Short mmCIF file of C-alpha atoms in Angstrom, two decimals:
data_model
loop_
_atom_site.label_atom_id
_atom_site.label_comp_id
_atom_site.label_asym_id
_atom_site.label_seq_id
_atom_site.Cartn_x
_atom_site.Cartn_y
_atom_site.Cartn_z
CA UNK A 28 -95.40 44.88 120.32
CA UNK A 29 -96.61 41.55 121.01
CA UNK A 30 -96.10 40.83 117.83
CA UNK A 31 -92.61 41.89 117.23
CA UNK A 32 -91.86 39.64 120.72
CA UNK A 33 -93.24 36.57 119.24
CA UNK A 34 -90.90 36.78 116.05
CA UNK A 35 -88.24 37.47 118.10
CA UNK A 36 -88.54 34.07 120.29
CA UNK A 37 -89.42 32.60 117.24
CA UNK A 38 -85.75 33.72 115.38
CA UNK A 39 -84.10 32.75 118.43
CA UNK A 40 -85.42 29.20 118.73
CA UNK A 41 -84.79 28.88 115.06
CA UNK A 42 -81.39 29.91 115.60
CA UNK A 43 -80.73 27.50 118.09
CA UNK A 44 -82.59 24.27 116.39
CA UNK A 45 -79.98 25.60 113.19
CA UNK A 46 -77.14 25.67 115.55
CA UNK A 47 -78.02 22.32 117.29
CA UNK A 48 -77.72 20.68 114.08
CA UNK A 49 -74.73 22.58 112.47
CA UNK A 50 -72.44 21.86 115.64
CA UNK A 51 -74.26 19.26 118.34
CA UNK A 52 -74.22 21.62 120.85
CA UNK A 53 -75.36 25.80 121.61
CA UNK A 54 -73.98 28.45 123.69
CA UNK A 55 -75.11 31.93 123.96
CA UNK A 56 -72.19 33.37 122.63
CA UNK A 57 -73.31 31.06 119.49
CA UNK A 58 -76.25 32.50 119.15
CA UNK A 59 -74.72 35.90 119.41
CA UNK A 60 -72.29 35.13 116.52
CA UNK A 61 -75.09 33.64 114.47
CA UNK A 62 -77.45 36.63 115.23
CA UNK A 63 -75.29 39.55 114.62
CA UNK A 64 -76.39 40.55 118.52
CA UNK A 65 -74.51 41.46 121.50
CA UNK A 66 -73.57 38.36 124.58
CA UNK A 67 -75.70 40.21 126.81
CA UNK A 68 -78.61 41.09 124.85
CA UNK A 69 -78.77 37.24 123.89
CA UNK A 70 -78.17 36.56 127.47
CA UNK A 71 -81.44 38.57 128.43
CA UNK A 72 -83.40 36.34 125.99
CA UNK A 73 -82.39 32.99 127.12
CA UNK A 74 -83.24 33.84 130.48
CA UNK A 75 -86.75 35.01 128.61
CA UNK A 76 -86.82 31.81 126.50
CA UNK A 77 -86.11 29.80 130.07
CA UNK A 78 -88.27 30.83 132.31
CA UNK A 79 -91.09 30.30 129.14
CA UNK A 80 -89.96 27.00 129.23
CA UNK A 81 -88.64 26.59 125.45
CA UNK A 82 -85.00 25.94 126.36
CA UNK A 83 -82.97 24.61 129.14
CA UNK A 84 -78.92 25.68 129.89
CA UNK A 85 -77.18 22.99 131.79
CA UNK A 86 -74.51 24.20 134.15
CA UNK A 87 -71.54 24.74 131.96
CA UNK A 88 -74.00 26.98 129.58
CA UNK A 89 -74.83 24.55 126.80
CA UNK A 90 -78.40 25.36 125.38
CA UNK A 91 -80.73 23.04 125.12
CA UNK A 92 -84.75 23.12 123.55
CA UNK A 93 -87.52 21.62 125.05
CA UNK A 94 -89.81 19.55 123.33
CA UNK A 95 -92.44 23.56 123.29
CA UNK A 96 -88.93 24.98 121.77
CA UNK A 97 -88.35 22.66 119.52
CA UNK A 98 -91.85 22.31 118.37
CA UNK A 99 -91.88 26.08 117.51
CA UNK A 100 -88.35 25.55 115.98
CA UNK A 101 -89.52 23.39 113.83
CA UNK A 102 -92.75 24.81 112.53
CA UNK A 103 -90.39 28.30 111.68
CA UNK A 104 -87.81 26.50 109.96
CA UNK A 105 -89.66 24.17 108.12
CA UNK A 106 -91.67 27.63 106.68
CA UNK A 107 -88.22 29.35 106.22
CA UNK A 108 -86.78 26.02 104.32
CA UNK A 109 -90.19 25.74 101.96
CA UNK A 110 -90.19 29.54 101.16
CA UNK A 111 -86.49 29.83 100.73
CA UNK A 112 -86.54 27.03 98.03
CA UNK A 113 -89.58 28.13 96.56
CA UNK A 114 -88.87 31.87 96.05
CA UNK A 115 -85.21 30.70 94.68
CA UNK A 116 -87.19 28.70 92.67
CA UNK A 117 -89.34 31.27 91.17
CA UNK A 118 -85.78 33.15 90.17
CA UNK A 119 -85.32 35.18 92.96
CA UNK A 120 -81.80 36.16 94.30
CA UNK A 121 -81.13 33.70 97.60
CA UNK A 122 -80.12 36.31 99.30
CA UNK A 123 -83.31 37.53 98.78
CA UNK A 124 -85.47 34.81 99.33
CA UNK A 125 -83.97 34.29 102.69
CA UNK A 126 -84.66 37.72 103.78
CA UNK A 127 -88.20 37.56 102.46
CA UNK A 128 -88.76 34.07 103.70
CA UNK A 129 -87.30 35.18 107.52
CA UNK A 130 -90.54 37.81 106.96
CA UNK A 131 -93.11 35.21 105.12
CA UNK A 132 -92.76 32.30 108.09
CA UNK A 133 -93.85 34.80 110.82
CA UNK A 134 -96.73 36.10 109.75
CA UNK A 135 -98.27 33.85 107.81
CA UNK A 136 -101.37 31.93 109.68
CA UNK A 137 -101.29 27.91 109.32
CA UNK A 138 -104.05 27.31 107.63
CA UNK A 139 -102.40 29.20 104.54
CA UNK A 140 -99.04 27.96 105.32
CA UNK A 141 -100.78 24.33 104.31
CA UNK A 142 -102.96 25.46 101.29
CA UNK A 143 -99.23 27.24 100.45
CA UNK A 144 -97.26 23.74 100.59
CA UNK A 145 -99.95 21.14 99.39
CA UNK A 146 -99.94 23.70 96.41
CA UNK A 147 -96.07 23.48 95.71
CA UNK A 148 -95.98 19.75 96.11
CA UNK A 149 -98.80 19.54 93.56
CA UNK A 150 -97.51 21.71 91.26
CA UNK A 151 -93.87 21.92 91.79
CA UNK A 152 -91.72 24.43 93.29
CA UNK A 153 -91.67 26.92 90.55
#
């Protein structure tokens, strides 16, 4: 379960980082859009993803990470940007690749994420 929790904050900091830089600024109801999830179910998690310290919502409800959130942003998106490319790449559908990278940059540990990139920038991308 712990698990499953982790890639959960993980999606929604991703999500917002995505959001951030699409349109300058994040609401929940953004985030619910983007998701495919209900106000109030996103509503639950940014109180989660507050009180963790990853994001901050000033008082008219704009979303904001904190330099933890954004970190983890990052390090998912980056993963979900080299495997997307990668596995599109290698022929794969995109709609594909972006479901299997959304799976990939989870789970994978970070010592193989770097063997897994210094590999495709020595030997290309496909």
């Amino acid at each position: 379960m712990k698990d499953r929790i982790f890639e959960s904050k993980e999606n929604y900091l991703e999500t917002i980082l995505i959001l951030h830089n699409r349109n300058g600024e994040v609401r929940s109801i953004d985030i619910a859009s983007e998701m495919g999830f209900s106000k109030p179910y996103v509503s639950i998690a940014m109180k989660n993803l507050r009180e963790e310290g990853c994001i901050s919502v000033d008082k008219n409800g704009y979303i904001t990470l904190t330099d933890e959130g954004r970190k983890i942003a990052e390090r998912v998106y980056e993963r979900h940007l080299l495997f997307t490319e990668w596995l599109t790449g290698l022929g794969v559908p995109e709609e594909i690749a972006v479901e299997d990278a959304c799976r990939i940059e989870h789970d994978l540990s970070a010592e193989s994420f770097s063997a897994i990139k210094a590999y495709i920038k020595k030997h290309g991308k496909s």
